[in-house]
PDB file of C-alpha atoms in Angstrom:
ATOM      1  CA  UNK A   1     -47.387   2.835   6.046  1.00 86.00           C
ATOM      2  CA  UNK A   2     -49.045   6.414   5.347  1.00 89.00           C
ATOM      3  CA  UNK A   3     -49.007   7.856   1.950  1.00 88.00           C
ATOM      4  CA  UNK A   4     -46.226  10.610   2.748  1.00 91.00           C
ATOM      5  CA  UNK A   5     -43.964   7.741   4.462  1.00 94.00           C
ATOM      6  CA  UNK A   6     -44.404   6.038   1.124  1.00 95.00           C
ATOM      7  CA  UNK A   7     -43.574   8.949  -1.283  1.00 95.00           C
ATOM      8  CA  UNK A   8     -40.637   9.209   0.466  1.00 95.00           C
ATOM      9  CA  UNK A   9     -38.999   6.480  -1.656  1.00 97.00           C
ATOM     10  CA  UNK A  10     -40.734   7.651  -5.198  1.00 97.00           C
ATOM     11  CA  UNK A  11     -37.983   8.442  -7.869  1.00 97.00           C
ATOM     12  CA  UNK A  12     -36.006   6.620 -10.601  1.00 97.00           C
ATOM     13  CA  UNK A  13     -33.143   4.276  -9.861  1.00 97.00           C
ATOM     14  CA  UNK A  14     -30.164   3.482 -11.824  1.00 97.00           C
ATOM     15  CA  UNK A  15     -27.763   0.316 -11.762  1.00 96.00           C
ATOM     16  CA  UNK A  16     -24.714   0.492 -13.634  1.00 95.00           C
ATOM     17  CA  UNK A  17     -24.121  -3.434 -13.068  1.00 91.00           C
ATOM     18  CA  UNK A  18     -27.429  -4.500 -14.130  1.00 90.00           C
ATOM     19  CA  UNK A  19     -27.623  -1.629 -16.676  1.00 93.00           C
ATOM     20  CA  UNK A  20     -31.369  -1.298 -15.562  1.00 94.00           C
ATOM     21  CA  UNK A  21     -33.583   1.870 -14.573  1.00 96.00           C
ATOM     22  CA  UNK A  22     -36.396   1.079 -11.972  1.00 96.00           C
ATOM     23  CA  UNK A  23     -38.659   3.665 -11.091  1.00 97.00           C
ATOM     24  CA  UNK A  24     -40.373   3.604  -7.527  1.00 97.00           C
ATOM     25  CA  UNK A  25     -44.395   5.177  -7.029  1.00 97.00           C
ATOM     26  CA  UNK A  26     -47.179   4.739  -4.865  1.00 97.00           C
ATOM     27  CA  UNK A  27     -49.997   3.519  -6.961  1.00 95.00           C
ATOM     28  CA  UNK A  28     -53.346   2.914  -5.024  1.00 94.00           C
ATOM     29  CA  UNK A  29     -51.945   3.047  -1.737  1.00 94.00           C
ATOM     30  CA  UNK A  30     -48.799   0.475  -2.426  1.00 96.00           C
ATOM     31  CA  UNK A  31     -45.271   1.306  -3.087  1.00 97.00           C
ATOM     32  CA  UNK A  32     -44.415  -0.381  -6.779  1.00 97.00           C
ATOM     33  CA  UNK A  33     -41.243  -0.592  -8.486  1.00 97.00           C
ATOM     34  CA  UNK A  34     -41.587  -0.498 -12.462  1.00 96.00           C
ATOM     35  CA  UNK A  35     -39.330  -1.762 -15.151  1.00 92.00           C
ATOM     36  CA  UNK A  36     -39.530  -1.364 -18.635  1.00 88.00           C
ATOM     37  CA  UNK A  37     -40.990  -2.368 -20.882  1.00 86.00           C
ATOM     38  CA  UNK A  38     -44.240  -3.411 -18.348  1.00 87.00           C
ATOM     39  CA  UNK A  39     -43.097  -4.745 -15.196  1.00 93.00           C
ATOM     40  CA  UNK A  40     -44.816  -3.674 -12.160  1.00 96.00           C
ATOM     41  CA  UNK A  41     -43.501  -5.109  -8.546  1.00 96.00           C
ATOM     42  CA  UNK A  42     -45.393  -4.386  -5.416  1.00 97.00           C
ATOM     43  CA  UNK A  43     -43.286  -3.806  -2.481  1.00 98.00           C
ATOM     44  CA  UNK A  44     -44.734  -5.166   0.978  1.00 97.00           C
ATOM     45  CA  UNK A  45     -42.675  -3.439   3.899  1.00 96.00           C
ATOM     46  CA  UNK A  46     -41.028  -5.778   6.558  1.00 96.00           C
ATOM     47  CA  UNK A  47     -39.057  -3.247   8.239  1.00 93.00           C
ATOM     48  CA  UNK A  48     -37.352   0.267   8.623  1.00 93.00           C
ATOM     49  CA  UNK A  49     -36.830   0.646   4.582  1.00 97.00           C
ATOM     50  CA  UNK A  50     -36.957  -2.781   3.954  1.00 97.00           C
ATOM     51  CA  UNK A  51     -39.701  -4.394   1.667  1.00 97.00           C
ATOM     52  CA  UNK A  52     -40.263  -7.713   0.363  1.00 96.00           C
ATOM     53  CA  UNK A  53     -41.131  -8.326  -3.457  1.00 95.00           C
ATOM     54  CA  UNK A  54     -41.227 -10.822  -5.616  1.00 93.00           C
ATOM     55  CA  UNK A  55     -37.610  -9.917  -7.043  1.00 90.00           C
ATOM     56  CA  UNK A  56     -36.370 -10.656  -3.692  1.00 93.00           C
ATOM     57  CA  UNK A  57     -35.479  -7.997  -0.659  1.00 95.00           C
ATOM     58  CA  UNK A  58     -35.675  -4.293  -1.276  1.00 97.00           C
ATOM     59  CA  UNK A  59     -33.710  -2.277   1.044  1.00 97.00           C
ATOM     60  CA  UNK A  60     -33.750   1.363   0.643  1.00 98.00           C
ATOM     61  CA  UNK A  61     -30.346   3.332   1.802  1.00 97.00           C
ATOM     62  CA  UNK A  62     -30.440   6.729   3.257  1.00 97.00           C
ATOM     63  CA  UNK A  63     -27.326   9.482   3.830  1.00 97.00           C
ATOM     64  CA  UNK A  64     -26.281  10.544   7.417  1.00 97.00           C
ATOM     65  CA  UNK A  65     -29.250  12.866   6.885  1.00 97.00           C
ATOM     66  CA  UNK A  66     -31.763  10.433   6.355  1.00 95.00           C
ATOM     67  CA  UNK A  67     -32.266  11.429   2.838  1.00 95.00           C
ATOM     68  CA  UNK A  68     -32.985   8.138   0.206  1.00 96.00           C
ATOM     69  CA  UNK A  69     -30.149   7.688  -1.595  1.00 97.00           C
ATOM     70  CA  UNK A  70     -30.744   4.718  -3.664  1.00 97.00           C
ATOM     71  CA  UNK A  71     -31.650   1.056  -2.953  1.00 97.00           C
ATOM     72  CA  UNK A  72     -30.213  -2.261  -3.023  1.00 96.00           C
ATOM     73  CA  UNK A  73     -31.940  -5.947  -3.836  1.00 94.00           C
ATOM     74  CA  UNK A  74     -31.387  -8.795  -2.139  1.00 90.00           C
ATOM     75  CA  UNK A  75     -32.176 -12.530  -3.373  1.00 80.00           C
ATOM     76  CA  UNK A  76     -31.275 -16.102  -3.725  1.00 76.00           C
ATOM     77  CA  UNK A  77     -28.161 -15.480  -5.988  1.00 75.00           C
ATOM     78  CA  UNK A  78     -27.463 -11.835  -5.701  1.00 70.00           C
ATOM     79  CA  UNK A  79     -26.596 -10.060  -2.271  1.00 77.00           C
ATOM     80  CA  UNK A  80     -26.817  -6.372  -2.870  1.00 87.00           C
ATOM     81  CA  UNK A  81     -27.431  -5.157  -6.142  1.00 91.00           C
ATOM     82  CA  UNK A  82     -27.340  -1.666  -5.841  1.00 94.00           C
ATOM     83  CA  UNK A  83     -29.176   1.228  -7.507  1.00 95.00           C
ATOM     84  CA  UNK A  84     -28.731   4.741  -7.138  1.00 96.00           C
ATOM     85  CA  UNK A  85     -31.150   7.587  -6.928  1.00 96.00           C
ATOM     86  CA  UNK A  86     -30.848   9.494 -10.235  1.00 95.00           C
ATOM     87  CA  UNK A  87     -34.213  10.925 -10.547  1.00 88.00           C
ATOM     88  CA  UNK A  88     -36.078  11.997  -7.305  1.00 81.00           C
ATOM     89  CA  UNK A  89     -39.885  12.831  -7.399  1.00 78.00           C
TER      90      UNK A  89
END
């Protein structure tokens, strides 16, 4: 993916359910999610707005105007943990 495409995902995402903030950033050409205090999770593209990571599948969500509005995480025991975009880049 190009730098411009990856930069679409940059921002801070909050989950009320998990009470966790994730920050999406681009580091050395790779999209990553950061979680305090020092976790950095690399995302590997696997499809439109979908990425594989150590925390499971991360899918970014868009509104009808194609703007990123949030993301969801799916893994073995979590089907659709949602995070809302609270601070775009």
